CSV table of C-alpha atoms in Angstrom, one decimal:
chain,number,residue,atom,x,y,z
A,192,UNK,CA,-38.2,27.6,38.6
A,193,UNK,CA,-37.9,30.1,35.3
A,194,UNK,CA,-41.4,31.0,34.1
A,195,UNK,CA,-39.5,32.4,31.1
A,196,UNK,CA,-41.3,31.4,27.8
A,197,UNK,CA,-38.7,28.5,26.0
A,198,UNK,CA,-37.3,30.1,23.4
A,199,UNK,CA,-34.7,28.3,20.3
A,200,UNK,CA,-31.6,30.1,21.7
A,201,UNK,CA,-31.7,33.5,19.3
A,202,UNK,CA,-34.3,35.6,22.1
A,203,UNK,CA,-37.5,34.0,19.4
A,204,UNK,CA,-40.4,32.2,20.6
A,205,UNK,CA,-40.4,28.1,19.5
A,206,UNK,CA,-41.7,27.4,16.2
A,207,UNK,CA,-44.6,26.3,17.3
A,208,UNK,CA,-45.8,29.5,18.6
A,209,UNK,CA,-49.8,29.1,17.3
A,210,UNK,CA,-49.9,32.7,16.0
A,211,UNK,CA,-47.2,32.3,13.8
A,212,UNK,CA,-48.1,32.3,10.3
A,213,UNK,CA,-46.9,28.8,8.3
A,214,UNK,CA,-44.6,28.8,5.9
A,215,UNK,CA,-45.5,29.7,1.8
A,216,UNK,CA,-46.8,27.2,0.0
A,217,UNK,CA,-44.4,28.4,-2.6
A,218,UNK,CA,-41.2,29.4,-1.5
A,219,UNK,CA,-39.3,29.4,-4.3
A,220,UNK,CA,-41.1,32.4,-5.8
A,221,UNK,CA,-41.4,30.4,-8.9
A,222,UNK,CA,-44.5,31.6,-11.8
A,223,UNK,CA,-47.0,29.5,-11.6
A,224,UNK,CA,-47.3,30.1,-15.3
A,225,UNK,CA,-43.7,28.6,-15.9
A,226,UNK,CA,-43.8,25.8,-18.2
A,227,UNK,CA,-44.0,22.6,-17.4
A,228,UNK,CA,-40.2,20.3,-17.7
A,229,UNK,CA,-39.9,17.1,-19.2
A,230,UNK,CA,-37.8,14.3,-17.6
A,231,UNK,CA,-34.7,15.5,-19.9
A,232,UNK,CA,-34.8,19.1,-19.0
A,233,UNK,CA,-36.4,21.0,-22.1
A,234,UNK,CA,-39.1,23.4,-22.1
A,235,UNK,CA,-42.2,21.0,-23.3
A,236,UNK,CA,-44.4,23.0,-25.9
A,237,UNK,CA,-47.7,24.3,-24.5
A,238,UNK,CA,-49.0,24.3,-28.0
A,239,UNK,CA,-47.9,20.5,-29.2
A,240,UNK,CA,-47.5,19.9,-32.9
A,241,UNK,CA,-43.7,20.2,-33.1
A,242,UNK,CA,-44.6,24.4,-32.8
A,243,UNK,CA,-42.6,26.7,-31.3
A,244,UNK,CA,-44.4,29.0,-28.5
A,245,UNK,CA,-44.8,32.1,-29.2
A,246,UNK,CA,-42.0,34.6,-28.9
A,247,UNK,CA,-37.7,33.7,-29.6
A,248,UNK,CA,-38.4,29.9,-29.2
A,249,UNK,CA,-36.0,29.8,-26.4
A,250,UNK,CA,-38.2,31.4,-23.4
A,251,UNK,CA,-41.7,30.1,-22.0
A,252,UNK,CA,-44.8,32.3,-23.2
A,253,UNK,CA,-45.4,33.3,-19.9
A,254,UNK,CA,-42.4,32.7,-17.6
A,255,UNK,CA,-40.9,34.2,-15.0
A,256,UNK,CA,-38.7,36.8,-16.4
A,257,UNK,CA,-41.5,39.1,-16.9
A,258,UNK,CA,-40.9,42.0,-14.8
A,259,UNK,CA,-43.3,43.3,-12.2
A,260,UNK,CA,-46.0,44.4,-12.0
A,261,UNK,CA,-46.7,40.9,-14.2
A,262,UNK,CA,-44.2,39.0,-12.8
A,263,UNK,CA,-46.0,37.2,-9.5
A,264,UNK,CA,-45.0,39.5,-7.4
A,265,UNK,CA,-47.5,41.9,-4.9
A,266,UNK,CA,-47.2,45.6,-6.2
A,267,UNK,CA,-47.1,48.2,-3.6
A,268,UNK,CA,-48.5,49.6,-1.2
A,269,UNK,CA,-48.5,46.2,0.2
A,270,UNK,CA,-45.8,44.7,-1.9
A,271,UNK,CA,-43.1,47.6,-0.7
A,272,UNK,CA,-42.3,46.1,2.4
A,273,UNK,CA,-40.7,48.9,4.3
A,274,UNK,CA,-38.4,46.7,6.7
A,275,UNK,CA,-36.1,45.6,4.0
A,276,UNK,CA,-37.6,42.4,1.7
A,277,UNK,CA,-37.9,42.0,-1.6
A,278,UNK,CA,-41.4,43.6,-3.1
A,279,UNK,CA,-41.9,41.5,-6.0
A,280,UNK,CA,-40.2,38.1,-4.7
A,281,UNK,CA,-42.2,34.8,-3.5
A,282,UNK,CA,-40.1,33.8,-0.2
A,283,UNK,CA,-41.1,34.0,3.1
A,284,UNK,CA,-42.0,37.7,4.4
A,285,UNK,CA,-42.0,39.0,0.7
A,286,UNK,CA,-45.2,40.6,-0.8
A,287,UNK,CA,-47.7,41.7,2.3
A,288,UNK,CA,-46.4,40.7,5.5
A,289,UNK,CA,-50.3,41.0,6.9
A,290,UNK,CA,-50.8,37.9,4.6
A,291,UNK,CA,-52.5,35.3,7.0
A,292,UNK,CA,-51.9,37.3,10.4
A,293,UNK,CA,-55.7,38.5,11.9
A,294,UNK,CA,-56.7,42.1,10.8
A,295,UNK,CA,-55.0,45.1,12.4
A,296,UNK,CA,-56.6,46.6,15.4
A,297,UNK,CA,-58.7,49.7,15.3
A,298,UNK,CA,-57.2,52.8,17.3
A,299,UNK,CA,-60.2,53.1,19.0
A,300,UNK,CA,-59.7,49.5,20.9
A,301,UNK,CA,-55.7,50.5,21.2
A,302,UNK,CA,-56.5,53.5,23.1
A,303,UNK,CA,-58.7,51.8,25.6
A,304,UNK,CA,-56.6,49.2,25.8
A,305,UNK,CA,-53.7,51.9,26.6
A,306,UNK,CA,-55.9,53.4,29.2
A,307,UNK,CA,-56.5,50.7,31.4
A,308,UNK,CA,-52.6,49.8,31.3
A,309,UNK,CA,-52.0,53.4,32.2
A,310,UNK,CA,-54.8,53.9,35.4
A,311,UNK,CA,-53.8,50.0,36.3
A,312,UNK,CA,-49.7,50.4,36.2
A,313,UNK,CA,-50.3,54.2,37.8
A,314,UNK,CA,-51.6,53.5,40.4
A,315,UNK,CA,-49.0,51.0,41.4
A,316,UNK,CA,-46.5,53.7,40.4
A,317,UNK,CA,-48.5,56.3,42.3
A,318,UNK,CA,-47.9,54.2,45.8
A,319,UNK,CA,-44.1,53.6,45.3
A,320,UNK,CA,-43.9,57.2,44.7
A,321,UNK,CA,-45.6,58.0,48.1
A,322,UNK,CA,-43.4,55.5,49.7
A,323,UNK,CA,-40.3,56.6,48.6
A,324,UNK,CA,-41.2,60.1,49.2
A,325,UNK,CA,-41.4,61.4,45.6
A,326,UNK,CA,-45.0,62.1,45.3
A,327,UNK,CA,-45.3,65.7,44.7
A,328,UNK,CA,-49.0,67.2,44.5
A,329,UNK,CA,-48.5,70.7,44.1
A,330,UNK,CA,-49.5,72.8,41.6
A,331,UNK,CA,-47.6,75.8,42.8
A,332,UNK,CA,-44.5,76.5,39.6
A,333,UNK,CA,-42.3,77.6,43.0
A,334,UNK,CA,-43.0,74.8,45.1
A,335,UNK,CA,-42.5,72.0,42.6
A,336,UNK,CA,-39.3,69.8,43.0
A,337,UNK,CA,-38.0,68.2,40.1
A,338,UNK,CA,-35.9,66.2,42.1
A,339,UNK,CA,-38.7,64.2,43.2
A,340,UNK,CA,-40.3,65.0,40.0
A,341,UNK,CA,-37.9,63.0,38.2
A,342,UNK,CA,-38.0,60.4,41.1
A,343,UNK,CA,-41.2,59.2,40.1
A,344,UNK,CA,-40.8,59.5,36.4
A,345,UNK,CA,-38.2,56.8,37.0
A,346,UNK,CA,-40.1,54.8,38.8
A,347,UNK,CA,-43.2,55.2,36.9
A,348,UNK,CA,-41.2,54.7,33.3
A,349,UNK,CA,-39.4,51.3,35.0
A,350,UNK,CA,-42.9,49.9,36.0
A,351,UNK,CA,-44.6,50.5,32.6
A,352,UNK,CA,-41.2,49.3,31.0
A,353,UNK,CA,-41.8,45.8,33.3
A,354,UNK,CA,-45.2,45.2,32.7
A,355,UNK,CA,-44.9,45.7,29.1
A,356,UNK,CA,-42.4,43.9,28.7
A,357,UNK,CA,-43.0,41.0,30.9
A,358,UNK,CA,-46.6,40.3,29.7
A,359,UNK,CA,-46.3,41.0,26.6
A,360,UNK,CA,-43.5,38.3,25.9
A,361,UNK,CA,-45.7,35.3,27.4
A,362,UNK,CA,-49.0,36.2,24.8
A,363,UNK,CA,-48.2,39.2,23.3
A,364,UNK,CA,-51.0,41.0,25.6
A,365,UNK,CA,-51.6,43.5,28.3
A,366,UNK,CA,-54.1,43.4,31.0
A,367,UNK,CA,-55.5,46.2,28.8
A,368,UNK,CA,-55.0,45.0,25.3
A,369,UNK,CA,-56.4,41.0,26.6
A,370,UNK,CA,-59.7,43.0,27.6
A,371,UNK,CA,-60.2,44.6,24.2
A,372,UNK,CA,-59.1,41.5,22.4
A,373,UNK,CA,-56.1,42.7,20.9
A,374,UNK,CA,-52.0,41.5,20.2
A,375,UNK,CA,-49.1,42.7,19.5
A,376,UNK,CA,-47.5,40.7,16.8
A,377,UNK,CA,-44.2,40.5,14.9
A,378,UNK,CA,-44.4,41.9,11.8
A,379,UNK,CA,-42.5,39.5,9.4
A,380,UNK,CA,-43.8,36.4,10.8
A,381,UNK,CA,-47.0,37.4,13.2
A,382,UNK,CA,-45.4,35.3,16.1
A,383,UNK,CA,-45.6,36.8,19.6
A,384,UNK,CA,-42.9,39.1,19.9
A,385,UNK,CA,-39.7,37.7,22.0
A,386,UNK,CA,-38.6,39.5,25.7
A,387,UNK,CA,-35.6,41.4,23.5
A,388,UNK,CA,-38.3,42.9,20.8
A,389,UNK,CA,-40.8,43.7,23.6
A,390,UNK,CA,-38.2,45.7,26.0
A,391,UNK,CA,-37.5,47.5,22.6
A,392,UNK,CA,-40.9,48.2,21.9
A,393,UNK,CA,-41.4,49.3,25.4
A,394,UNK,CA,-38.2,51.5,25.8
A,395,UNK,CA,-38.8,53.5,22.9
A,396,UNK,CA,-42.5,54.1,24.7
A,397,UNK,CA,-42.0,54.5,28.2
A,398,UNK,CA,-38.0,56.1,28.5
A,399,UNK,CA,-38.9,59.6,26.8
A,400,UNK,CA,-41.5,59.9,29.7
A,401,UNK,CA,-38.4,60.5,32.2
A,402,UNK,CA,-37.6,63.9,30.4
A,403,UNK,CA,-40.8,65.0,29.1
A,404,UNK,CA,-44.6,65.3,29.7
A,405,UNK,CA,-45.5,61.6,29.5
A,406,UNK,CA,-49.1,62.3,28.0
A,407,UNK,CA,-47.4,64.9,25.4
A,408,UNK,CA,-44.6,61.9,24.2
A,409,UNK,CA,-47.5,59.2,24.6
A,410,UNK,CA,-50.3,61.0,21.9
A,411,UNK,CA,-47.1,61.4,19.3
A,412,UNK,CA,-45.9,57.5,20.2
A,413,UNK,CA,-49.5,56.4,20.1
A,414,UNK,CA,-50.7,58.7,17.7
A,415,UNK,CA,-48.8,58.4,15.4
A,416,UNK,CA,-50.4,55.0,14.3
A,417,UNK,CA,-53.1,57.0,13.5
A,418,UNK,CA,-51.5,58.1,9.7
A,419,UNK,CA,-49.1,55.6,9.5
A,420,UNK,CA,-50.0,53.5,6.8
A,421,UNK,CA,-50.5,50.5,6.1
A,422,UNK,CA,-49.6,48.7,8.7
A,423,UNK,CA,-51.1,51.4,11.4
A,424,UNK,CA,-47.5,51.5,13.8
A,425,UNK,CA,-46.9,53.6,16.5
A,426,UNK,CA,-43.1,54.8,16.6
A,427,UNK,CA,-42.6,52.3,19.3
A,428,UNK,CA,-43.9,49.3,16.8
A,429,UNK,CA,-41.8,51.0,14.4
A,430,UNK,CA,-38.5,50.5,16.5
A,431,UNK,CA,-39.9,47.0,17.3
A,432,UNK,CA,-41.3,45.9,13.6
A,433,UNK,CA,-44.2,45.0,15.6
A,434,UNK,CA,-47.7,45.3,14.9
A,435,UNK,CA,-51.1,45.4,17.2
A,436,UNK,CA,-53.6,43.0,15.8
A,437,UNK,CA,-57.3,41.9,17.2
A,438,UNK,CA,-57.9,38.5,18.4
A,439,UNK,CA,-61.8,39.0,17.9
């Protein structure tokens, strides 16, 4: 039997996925300074007395034509929403996408968290190497074969690449990331990412580390949440609009 999280048939966890964020109470984007409409369609006068409002007669005093950053909408840094949607609009995923998602995770907690996936999934990788005959111990430049090197790169990459990917899809944690009380969350809509998003997320991490010193790729990955700002991404959340929230 599938232990494959249900999904709505686009690769997306169900709607009622408990982390996702509800929808906006105000969809429409509309000014909640608009005036008010009477039954027959014409702008009622705020000011009463037969008196036109203030201005050309013909537009509300405070309506929504006024043009950021007066206009409703959430001026940047939080407003410029980097992934494509609308700064100043009111629909769903405009304005801060951290709006009603739990507070980003400190780098200090991701890096533990990171560490106990790496010593956890190395050691696994460490005894599939053995038994297929790739470990290779030696220090000695002359001695080294990247043969068997590469061997266990692939083996190690494909195992971090699994674990991510898998356990990340059911709750959006690690064994790592559930001990520091952290998530990784989608960006737009703070719903645990689906299996597609997450194999992303963990390709973009893990595959460099076939070619390249795995801690040197890792610190720029990783790090590189560090300055990004504001939604603190490594270039791996980056590929996956993903980001790593606490849970406590």
């Amino acid at each position: 039997m599938s232990t494959e999280p249900p999904t709505d048939g686009s690769g997306q966890p169900p709607d009622d996925d408990p982390f996702r964020k509800p929808p906006p109470t105000n969809p429409g984007g509309a000014s909640p300074y608009d005036a008010p409409q009477n039954p027959y369609g014409t702008p009622q006068n705020p000011y009463g007395g037969g008196q036109p409002p203030p201005g050309d007669g013909n537009q509300p005093p405070y309506g929504g034509g006024t043009p950021p950053p007066y206009g409703g909408g959430t001026p940047p840094p939080y407003g410029n929403d980097p992934y494509g949607n609308d700064p100043y609009g009111g629909g769903h995923g405009a304005g801060d996408p951290l709006a009603g998602m739990p507070p980003l995770a400190d780098n200090g907690r991701r890096f533990l968290a990171r560490l106990i996936d790496l010593i956890l999934v190395g050691i696994v990788s460490g005894l599939l190497a053995w038994l297929f005959g790739f470990a290779d111990y030696s220090v000695d430049a002359d001695k080294i074969e990247y043969g068997k090197q590469f061997g266990s790169g692939v083996i190690g990459a494909v195992l971090y690449i699994g674990y991510d990917t898998i356990l990340q899809s059911r709750t959006g944690q690690t064994l790592g990331k559930r001990l520091m009380k952290l998530r990784v969350a989608n960006l737009d809509n703070g719903a645990t990412p689906s299996v597609q998003t997450n194999l992303v997320r963990a390709a973009v991490l893990w595959l460099p580390t076939m070619f390249c010193c795995a801690c040197i790729w890792l610190i720029i990955s990783g790090g590189w949440s560090l300055f990004d700002k504001p939604y603190r991404q490594g270039l791996h959340d980056k590929a996956a609009k993903t980001v790593v929230v606490s849970t406590g």
